Amino acid sequence: MKPVLVVGAGPVGMTMAAELARYGVPVRLVDRAARRTDKSKALVLWSRTLELLDRGGSGGSAPFIAAGFKVDAVNIAAGERRIGRVSLASARSPYPYALMLPQSETERLLENRVQELGVRVDREVELASFTETETETEGGVEAVLRHADGRLETFSAAWLVGCDGAHSAVRHALGATFDGVTLDSDWMLADVHMRGYPCPDTEASVYWHRDGVLVVFPISPGRYRIIADLPPSGGQHPPAPTLVQTQAVIDRRGPQGMSAFDPIWLAAFRINSRKVSRYRWGRAFLAGDAAHIHSPAGGQGMNTGMQDAFNLAWKLAMVVRGVCGEPLLDSYGPERSAAGDQVLKAAARLTAVGTLRNPVAQSVRNLVGHMMLGLAPVQQAFADTMTEVSIGYPASPLNGPSLRGVPAPGERVVPAADQIPAGAGGAPLFALFAERTPAVADLLRQLGGLLDREVRRPVREGAILLVRPDGYAACAADRPAVIAGYLEGLQRSVGPVGRPA
Ligand SMILES: Cc1cc2nc3c(=O)[nH]c(=O)nc-3n(C[C@H](O)[C@H](O)[C@H](O)COP(=O)(O)OP(=O)(O)OC[C@H]3O[C@@H](n4cnc5c(N)ncnc54)[C@H](O)[C@@H]3O)c2cc1C
């Protein structure tokens, strides 16, 4: 079995490599950098990402949760006026909170997981170029890798996944356009120690001010991330703020009495909102920042990227292991591109609302915001969106027949605390949620290569629900024959699953 070449060992590449390796797929993971990032960059692991990490062994999400800090509410204020408070506790997940964990820590824990699975991060190895190869019997990719001493190595892989970040060499080599905009404002980021934060350390705060927005995320007790927009400096690389400048923004936009000291990281950046139009190009895929970048409002960039990897890995593993045909891989792009669009739109909306300049629009925002955040359904929708548990694939080409009273095809199946999550273990398998009738036992015998032998309890009497290895519903029926038809279609991959080619 030829390996899959994963380019880039950031959080997305390491997630990709770990998922493939645990499913028994040989992987080569290369990164041009000499070491992991020591920067805190992405600070939040959201509920859906923790759920997906649970499928991966090595203690699941437990080591991440042990190392992180839980934030379970977001306050919104304008001056002294409280606009609203969103509780994340209502998010429909076993993890109803934002887990604050610096990206450097997330990457450390992911690297532990990758190493436990026998994959080494091949550092100071850069992808220089690649071409797709096709023989009569098999397709593949021939990559040229540049080592630190300048040596060039030619490496043959079955597939290539570009997880090489916002300036992706894979994306450039594919000629994929990265359409979108650069926002006309500068942003400052300050990870600092601070006294006088007037909210509990388990709550984040957004302060809307006529000059712009100030956001305070607790990182751990006494340590905070401050984010604020600033007038444009004109350059692509705005200068990092000083502690004095940071304090001035806090004093002007925040409540009185907050005092920052001992900065850990001060940075400035500009916001890009960009996405590729295609995620798959033959034998090459794009995932993470290589495929989409957006405003950090909502803290969803890294999570969305890791979820790209969770989505692609089981499909690639099934194809590499020969249990499904290649058309299965065509669902990766449409599913994750739609999720990417949603995240880009939500982040742009949050950014626009926080940075309104017109005083009349600001007053309307404050009034409407106060009213809306008082409504329970709005609170619920906000919590489910932020935690990414509302992401699903309603228009997926993989969606099969549906049944009333069970999760619709493409919908996330809420993991139960007392159940092994779908997709856990050493092979990419679909899970049945059904009564263990003789007909269901026959189905397991007939399609054992695709089905987990562990049958989960039914979500409603008489219903058979088929769940994908990433925890989303595939199809549902009251007769095993329908489920068998769906899975056989997937094996043959004669066209859109469940429908004739
Ligand atoms: C200042 C800042 C603050 C941020 N804050 C947040 C936040 O609060 N929340 C959030 O969700 N996100 C945030 N992000 C974004 C987040 O850091 C990214 O979404 C995340 O790192 C994407 O992961 P990735 O694995 O796709 O790419 P990266 O982390 O960029 O990793 C790509 C890897 O590929 C390697 N590489 C590149 N080219 C090659 C090549 N040719 N060959 C081999 N290796 C290569 C690089 O060395 C790197 O290790 C922030 C980013 C920055 C810069």
XYZ file of C-alpha atoms and ligand atoms in Angstrom:
554
model
C 0.000 0.000 0.000
C 1.562 3.330 -1.074
C 1.442 5.991 1.652
C -0.600 9.152 1.761
C 1.641 12.233 1.822
C 0.405 14.840 4.299
C 2.100 18.200 3.696
C 2.204 20.398 6.809
C 2.207 19.302 10.441
C 0.098 22.079 11.907
C -3.070 21.115 13.784
C -4.819 20.073 10.567
C -1.972 17.965 9.144
C -1.463 16.222 12.465
C -5.195 15.491 12.790
C -5.156 14.113 9.252
C -2.112 11.933 9.888
C -3.465 10.616 13.213
C -6.829 9.691 11.722
C -5.285 7.937 8.714
C -2.738 6.091 10.844
C -5.293 4.751 13.293
C -7.296 3.465 10.332
C -4.216 1.525 9.218
C -3.243 3.760 6.296
C 0.512 4.368 5.855
C 1.289 8.070 6.150
C 4.263 10.328 5.576
C 3.901 13.650 7.413
C 6.348 16.399 6.413
C 6.790 19.974 7.607
C 9.283 22.542 6.430
C 9.606 24.119 9.903
C 12.261 22.883 12.322
C 9.830 22.780 15.250
C 6.192 23.128 16.272
C 4.786 26.610 16.810
C 5.373 28.079 20.267
C 2.617 30.664 19.679
C -0.804 30.494 21.251
C -2.570 31.441 17.929
C -5.901 29.537 17.915
C -7.088 29.467 21.504
C -10.343 27.560 21.440
C -11.233 23.923 20.924
C -14.968 23.844 20.328
C -17.399 21.113 21.415
C -17.662 19.427 18.017
C -13.891 19.125 17.702
C -13.693 17.547 21.177
C -16.410 15.059 20.193
C -14.469 14.115 17.066
C -11.220 13.763 19.024
C -13.023 11.219 21.221
C -13.096 8.767 18.317
C -9.315 8.762 18.075
C -8.057 6.726 21.043
C -5.079 8.023 23.103
C -7.561 9.096 25.776
C -9.817 10.850 23.248
C -10.467 14.455 24.194
C -9.410 13.833 27.838
C -5.767 15.027 27.556
C -6.930 18.210 25.808
C -9.584 18.859 28.443
C -7.080 18.184 31.244
C -4.664 20.742 29.758
C -7.312 23.368 28.906
C -9.541 25.827 30.696
C -13.336 25.879 30.334
C -15.201 29.041 29.375
C -18.962 28.632 29.372
C -20.443 32.054 28.610
C -19.889 35.178 26.537
C -20.973 38.621 27.790
C -21.702 41.463 25.431
C -21.610 45.044 26.700
C -21.540 48.576 25.271
C -19.946 50.990 27.716
C -21.579 50.424 31.070
C -24.652 48.893 29.424
C -25.021 45.149 29.363
C -26.366 44.006 25.985
C -26.645 40.313 26.730
C -25.039 37.120 27.900
C -24.852 33.908 25.859
C -24.489 30.742 27.863
C -22.770 27.865 26.088
C -24.163 25.461 28.694
C -27.209 24.830 26.507
C -25.092 23.569 23.565
C -26.294 20.069 22.649
C -23.013 18.307 23.354
C -21.320 16.381 26.152
C -18.860 19.326 26.097
C -21.025 22.461 26.422
C -18.202 24.981 26.677
C -15.269 26.536 24.857
C -12.058 24.780 25.827
C -9.328 27.405 25.989
C -6.048 25.804 24.986
C -3.174 27.627 23.260
C -2.508 26.221 19.781
C 1.043 25.318 20.849
C -0.508 22.955 23.434
C -3.065 21.561 20.994
C -0.233 20.792 18.583
C 1.867 19.194 21.360
C -0.999 16.845 22.265
C -1.735 16.061 18.626
C 1.935 15.253 18.041
C 1.832 12.856 21.029
C -1.139 11.151 19.409
C 0.573 10.942 16.018
C 3.721 9.490 17.601
C 1.746 6.902 19.593
C 0.345 5.756 16.263
C 3.849 5.278 14.921
C 4.048 8.354 12.682
C 7.034 10.669 12.984
C 6.811 14.311 11.915
C 9.474 14.623 9.257
C 10.665 18.152 10.009
C 12.693 20.492 7.799
C 11.296 18.721 4.766
C 9.502 21.004 2.341
C 7.242 20.101 -0.529
C 8.888 21.703 -3.575
C 6.583 20.404 -6.312
C 4.440 17.421 -7.285
C 2.811 15.803 -10.288
C 0.023 13.332 -10.592
C 1.039 9.990 -12.122
C -1.148 7.457 -13.835
C -0.170 3.946 -14.901
C -2.477 1.288 -16.310
C -2.917 -0.252 -12.881
C -2.755 2.619 -10.437
C -2.716 6.344 -10.010
C -0.501 8.277 -7.653
C 1.464 11.408 -6.914
C 5.172 11.990 -7.353
C 6.397 14.682 -4.987
C 9.737 16.456 -4.853
C 10.749 17.124 -1.250
C 13.511 19.549 -0.308
C 15.527 18.697 2.813
C 17.228 21.269 5.079
C 20.642 20.595 3.454
C 19.188 21.317 0.014
C 18.955 17.646 -0.988
C 15.967 16.865 -3.224
C 14.085 13.626 -2.700
C 11.470 12.147 -5.025
C 8.674 10.504 -3.093
C 5.820 8.396 -4.499
C 2.501 8.557 -2.713
C -0.970 7.277 -3.481
C -2.610 10.572 -2.482
C -1.491 13.997 -1.288
C -3.218 16.184 1.302
C -2.152 19.835 1.449
C -2.435 20.991 5.063
C 0.269 23.571 4.517
C -1.479 26.670 5.764
C -2.617 29.990 4.362
C 0.293 30.324 1.893
C -0.107 26.701 0.747
C 2.417 25.484 -1.809
C -0.020 22.708 -2.728
C -2.736 25.254 -3.500
C -0.334 27.295 -5.641
C 0.889 24.208 -7.502
C -2.714 23.248 -8.254
C -3.398 26.743 -9.567
C -6.398 26.990 -7.260
C -7.607 30.554 -6.765
C -8.111 31.786 -3.219
C -11.019 34.140 -3.775
C -12.115 36.663 -1.192
C -11.210 39.963 0.411
C -8.743 41.565 2.805
C -10.525 43.736 5.369
C -9.573 47.385 5.488
C -8.596 47.466 9.163
C -5.733 46.366 11.374
C -6.216 44.094 14.356
C -4.192 43.721 17.526
C -3.787 40.593 19.573
C -2.306 40.700 23.079
C -1.906 37.687 25.352
C -1.347 39.340 28.729
C -1.744 38.941 32.445
C -4.439 41.226 33.754
C -6.021 42.436 37.004
C -9.509 43.804 37.424
C -11.478 41.749 34.859
C -14.995 42.327 36.185
C -16.461 38.974 35.036
C -15.797 35.449 36.272
C -12.709 33.943 34.622
C -14.972 31.302 33.076
C -16.659 33.952 30.903
C -15.432 35.819 27.818
C -16.522 39.399 27.065
C -17.145 41.478 23.973
C -17.204 45.258 24.440
C -18.809 47.244 21.626
C -17.474 50.801 21.555
C -18.017 53.624 19.076
C -14.328 53.277 18.048
C -14.528 49.517 17.472
C -14.597 46.256 19.361
C -12.603 44.902 22.307
C -12.748 41.186 23.079
C -11.409 39.547 26.237
C -10.935 35.759 26.322
C -9.717 34.197 29.561
C -6.886 31.743 28.742
C -6.358 30.534 32.305
C -6.920 32.272 35.661
C -5.226 35.688 35.493
C -4.162 35.323 31.850
C -6.197 36.744 28.956
C -6.244 37.287 25.217
C -7.205 40.792 24.132
C -8.339 41.399 20.549
C -9.310 44.772 19.096
C -9.638 46.394 15.689
C -7.542 49.466 14.926
C -7.606 52.042 12.138
C -5.819 50.776 9.007
C -2.079 51.475 8.908
C -2.008 50.841 5.168
C 0.503 47.971 5.129
C -0.005 44.206 4.823
C 1.962 43.675 8.041
C 0.815 46.156 10.699
C 3.219 46.746 13.597
C 2.702 44.758 16.819
C 1.184 46.875 19.615
C 3.149 47.753 22.754
C 1.775 47.022 26.218
C 1.091 50.765 26.642
C -0.971 50.833 23.425
C -2.810 47.692 24.529
C -3.667 49.284 27.877
C -4.885 52.442 26.119
C -7.358 50.413 24.011
C -8.537 48.513 27.113
C -9.058 51.799 29.015
C -10.967 53.419 26.193
C -13.247 50.555 25.137
C -13.528 48.342 28.221
C -14.887 48.794 31.726
C -12.762 50.768 34.155
C -10.171 49.074 36.330
C -8.647 46.443 34.005
C -4.877 46.575 34.120
C -2.684 44.497 31.765
C 0.891 43.479 32.608
C 3.571 40.872 31.749
C 2.644 40.416 28.076
C 3.225 36.930 26.691
C 2.599 37.647 23.006
C 1.803 40.923 21.226
C 0.908 40.738 17.541
C -0.993 42.573 14.832
C -2.630 41.190 11.736
C -5.020 41.934 8.915
C -8.094 39.840 8.286
C -8.503 37.907 5.083
C -11.681 36.121 4.189
C -10.822 33.681 1.411
C -11.703 30.201 0.238
C -10.892 27.876 -2.623
C -13.714 26.810 -4.897
C -12.599 23.157 -4.991
C -11.148 20.998 -2.213
C -10.217 18.014 -4.407
C -8.027 18.070 -7.505
C -7.615 14.487 -8.677
C -5.245 12.848 -6.230
C -4.623 16.030 -4.232
C -6.794 17.561 -1.527
C -6.691 20.838 0.381
C -7.595 21.101 4.063
C -7.450 23.741 6.804
C -6.002 27.202 6.189
C -4.782 25.988 2.796
C -8.463 25.902 1.772
C -10.060 28.695 3.839
C -9.064 31.616 6.023
C -11.301 34.108 7.780
C -11.723 36.534 10.644
C -10.775 35.116 14.050
C -14.174 36.338 15.353
C -15.761 33.184 16.689
C -12.391 31.407 16.901
C -13.345 28.848 14.288
C -10.415 28.659 11.843
C -8.434 25.834 13.370
C -11.537 23.889 14.390
C -12.958 24.077 10.873
C -9.639 22.874 9.485
C -9.402 19.962 11.906
C -12.948 19.009 10.950
C -11.908 19.008 7.259
C -9.350 16.377 8.253
C -11.862 14.314 10.239
C -14.184 14.370 7.217
C -11.587 13.371 4.626
C -9.651 10.789 6.643
C -12.308 8.078 6.905
C -13.204 8.421 3.219
C -9.580 8.218 2.111
C -9.020 5.262 4.461
C -11.982 3.379 2.987
C -10.739 3.962 -0.546
C -7.098 3.086 0.271
C -8.248 -0.075 2.086
C -10.261 -0.981 -1.007
C -13.665 -1.194 0.677
C -15.171 1.691 -1.304
C -14.666 3.188 -4.732
C -13.054 6.552 -5.395
C -16.320 8.462 -5.991
C -16.711 8.470 -2.189
C -13.943 11.085 -2.168
C -16.025 13.442 -4.301
C -18.225 14.140 -1.285
C -15.352 15.735 0.669
C -15.323 18.975 -1.332
C -19.056 19.726 -1.403
C -19.489 18.852 2.284
C -16.561 20.838 3.635
C -16.902 23.705 1.161
C -20.486 24.266 2.361
C -19.309 24.130 5.996
C -16.500 26.565 5.109
C -18.995 28.971 3.501
C -21.107 28.933 6.675
C -18.119 29.630 8.906
C -16.813 32.415 6.647
C -20.236 34.063 6.590
C -20.754 33.807 10.354
C -17.267 35.171 11.096
C -17.766 38.065 8.640
C -21.149 38.875 10.232
C -19.710 38.885 13.776
C -16.819 41.079 12.627
C -19.099 43.520 10.796
C -21.472 43.821 13.773
C -18.584 44.461 16.178
C -16.928 47.086 13.980
C -19.900 49.202 12.871
C -18.784 52.822 12.559
C -22.039 54.709 12.019
C -23.402 55.951 15.406
C -27.036 55.408 14.331
C -26.249 51.859 13.201
C -24.409 51.315 16.506
C -27.500 52.388 18.501
C -29.748 50.098 16.444
C -27.268 47.228 16.890
C -27.194 47.709 20.662
C -30.992 47.803 20.881
C -31.632 44.859 18.556
C -28.751 42.898 20.111
C -30.260 43.358 23.561
C -33.700 42.206 22.376
C -32.439 39.241 20.369
C -30.106 37.931 23.037
C -33.029 37.892 25.457
C -34.763 35.247 23.326
C -34.163 31.603 24.244
C -34.175 30.293 20.620
C -31.592 32.925 19.626
C -29.412 31.930 22.595
C -29.716 28.258 21.618
C -28.871 28.944 17.974
C -25.881 31.069 19.005
C -24.543 28.376 21.364
C -25.008 25.601 18.769
C -23.334 27.662 16.036
C -20.352 28.759 18.117
C -19.695 25.233 19.371
C -19.998 23.940 15.753
C -22.478 21.245 16.770
C -24.983 22.661 14.275
C -22.652 21.919 11.341
C -24.094 19.182 9.174
C -24.197 18.080 5.572
C -27.860 18.438 4.528
C -26.982 18.646 0.816
C -24.339 15.917 0.778
C -24.188 13.567 -2.197
C -23.730 10.815 0.403
C -27.168 11.313 1.934
C -29.403 8.267 1.519
C -33.041 7.601 2.398
C -34.516 9.179 5.527
C -37.094 8.193 8.124
C -39.284 10.352 10.340
C -38.260 10.664 13.986
C -34.544 9.975 13.535
C -31.686 12.325 12.605
C -31.943 13.309 8.940
C -29.164 12.217 6.555
C -26.230 14.595 6.946
C -27.255 15.567 10.488
C -24.858 15.090 13.402
C -25.884 12.279 15.742
C -25.376 13.595 19.281
C -22.833 11.304 20.963
C -24.081 9.559 24.094
C -21.713 9.519 27.066
C -22.206 5.758 27.600
C -21.643 4.739 23.964
C -18.504 4.160 21.893
C -18.617 6.931 19.278
C -19.172 5.922 15.655
C -15.849 5.754 13.826
C -13.766 4.865 16.903
C -11.318 1.976 16.579
C -8.843 0.722 14.034
C -11.009 0.620 10.902
C -13.311 3.153 9.257
C -16.728 1.582 9.819
C -20.327 2.745 9.703
C -22.361 2.213 12.874
C -25.881 0.823 13.102
C -28.304 2.243 15.644
C -30.973 -0.463 15.714
C -32.547 -3.345 17.574
C -30.380 -6.427 17.196
C -32.899 -8.485 15.207
C -31.930 -11.530 13.106
C -32.271 -9.364 9.982
C -29.817 -6.825 11.416
C -27.438 -9.676 12.323
C -27.660 -10.831 8.666
C -26.817 -7.316 7.532
C -23.699 -7.360 9.704
C -22.649 -10.693 8.242
C -23.318 -9.563 4.686
C -21.523 -6.182 4.927
C -19.014 -6.830 7.700
C -16.233 -4.902 5.948
C -18.251 -1.705 6.212
C -20.126 -2.135 9.479
C -19.064 -1.932 13.096
C -20.058 -5.191 14.850
C -21.109 -3.151 17.880
C -24.766 -2.248 17.272
C -25.849 0.870 19.199
C -29.292 1.195 20.768
C -32.015 2.451 18.392
C -32.962 6.129 18.442
C -36.591 5.079 18.067
C -38.430 1.787 17.972
C -38.315 0.048 14.596
C -35.842 2.490 13.058
C -32.467 1.478 11.665
C -30.115 4.424 11.508
C -26.809 4.169 9.691
C -24.165 6.571 11.007
C -20.949 7.500 9.199
C -17.544 7.078 10.827
C -17.505 10.852 11.500
C -20.746 10.719 13.460
C -23.168 12.117 10.861
C -26.298 10.228 9.789
C -25.940 8.511 6.408
C -29.447 7.094 5.954
C -32.313 5.532 7.878
C -34.970 2.947 7.139
C -37.306 0.487 8.767
C -35.998 -2.387 6.599
C -32.403 -3.701 6.607
C -32.608 -4.178 2.833
C -32.637 -0.394 2.358
C -29.488 -0.014 4.452
C -27.853 -2.893 2.542
C -28.734 -1.183 -0.758
C -27.138 2.038 0.417
C -23.920 0.332 1.517
C -23.681 -1.787 -1.621
C -24.008 1.402 -3.673
C -21.112 2.832 -1.693
C -19.002 -0.279 -2.312
C -19.700 -0.211 -6.004
C -19.623 3.597 -6.029
C -21.591 3.558 -9.255
C -22.647 7.156 -8.815
C -24.369 9.250 -6.170
C -24.912 6.842 -3.322
C -28.346 5.344 -3.008
C -29.352 6.496 -6.478
C -28.647 4.974 -9.856
C -25.578 6.312 -11.666
C -2.151 35.711 15.155
C -3.098 34.565 14.893
C -4.178 34.359 15.729
C -5.084 33.339 15.473
N -6.142 33.157 16.311
C -7.025 32.148 16.068
C -8.121 31.880 16.932
O -8.306 32.551 17.951
N -8.962 30.843 16.632
C -8.778 30.046 15.517
O -9.532 29.083 15.285
N -7.757 30.292 14.679
C -6.880 31.299 14.932
N -5.832 31.506 14.106
C -5.758 30.672 12.916
C -5.160 29.331 13.225
O -3.880 29.527 13.791
C -5.131 28.535 11.946
O -6.477 28.395 11.482
C -4.506 27.172 12.106
O -3.153 27.248 12.472
C -4.619 26.411 10.787
O -3.979 25.189 10.885
P -3.341 24.492 9.612
O -2.783 23.218 10.127
O -4.324 24.494 8.505
O -2.185 25.473 9.127
P -0.877 25.952 9.890
O -1.064 25.971 11.349
O -0.471 27.222 9.227
O 0.173 24.809 9.572
C 0.727 24.651 8.289
C 2.043 23.909 8.403
O 2.512 23.630 7.097
C 3.904 23.851 7.051
N 4.246 24.124 5.648
C 3.935 25.211 4.906
N 4.368 25.072 3.658
C 4.986 23.868 3.584
C 5.643 23.156 2.542
N 5.758 23.645 1.291
N 6.174 21.941 2.809
C 6.076 21.424 4.060
N 5.453 22.057 5.094
C 4.915 23.265 4.845
C 4.150 25.002 7.998
O 5.473 24.993 8.484
C 3.121 24.720 9.100
O 3.677 23.963 10.157
C -4.906 32.503 14.350
C -3.787 32.688 13.539
C -2.885 33.700 13.788
C -1.678 33.893 12.894
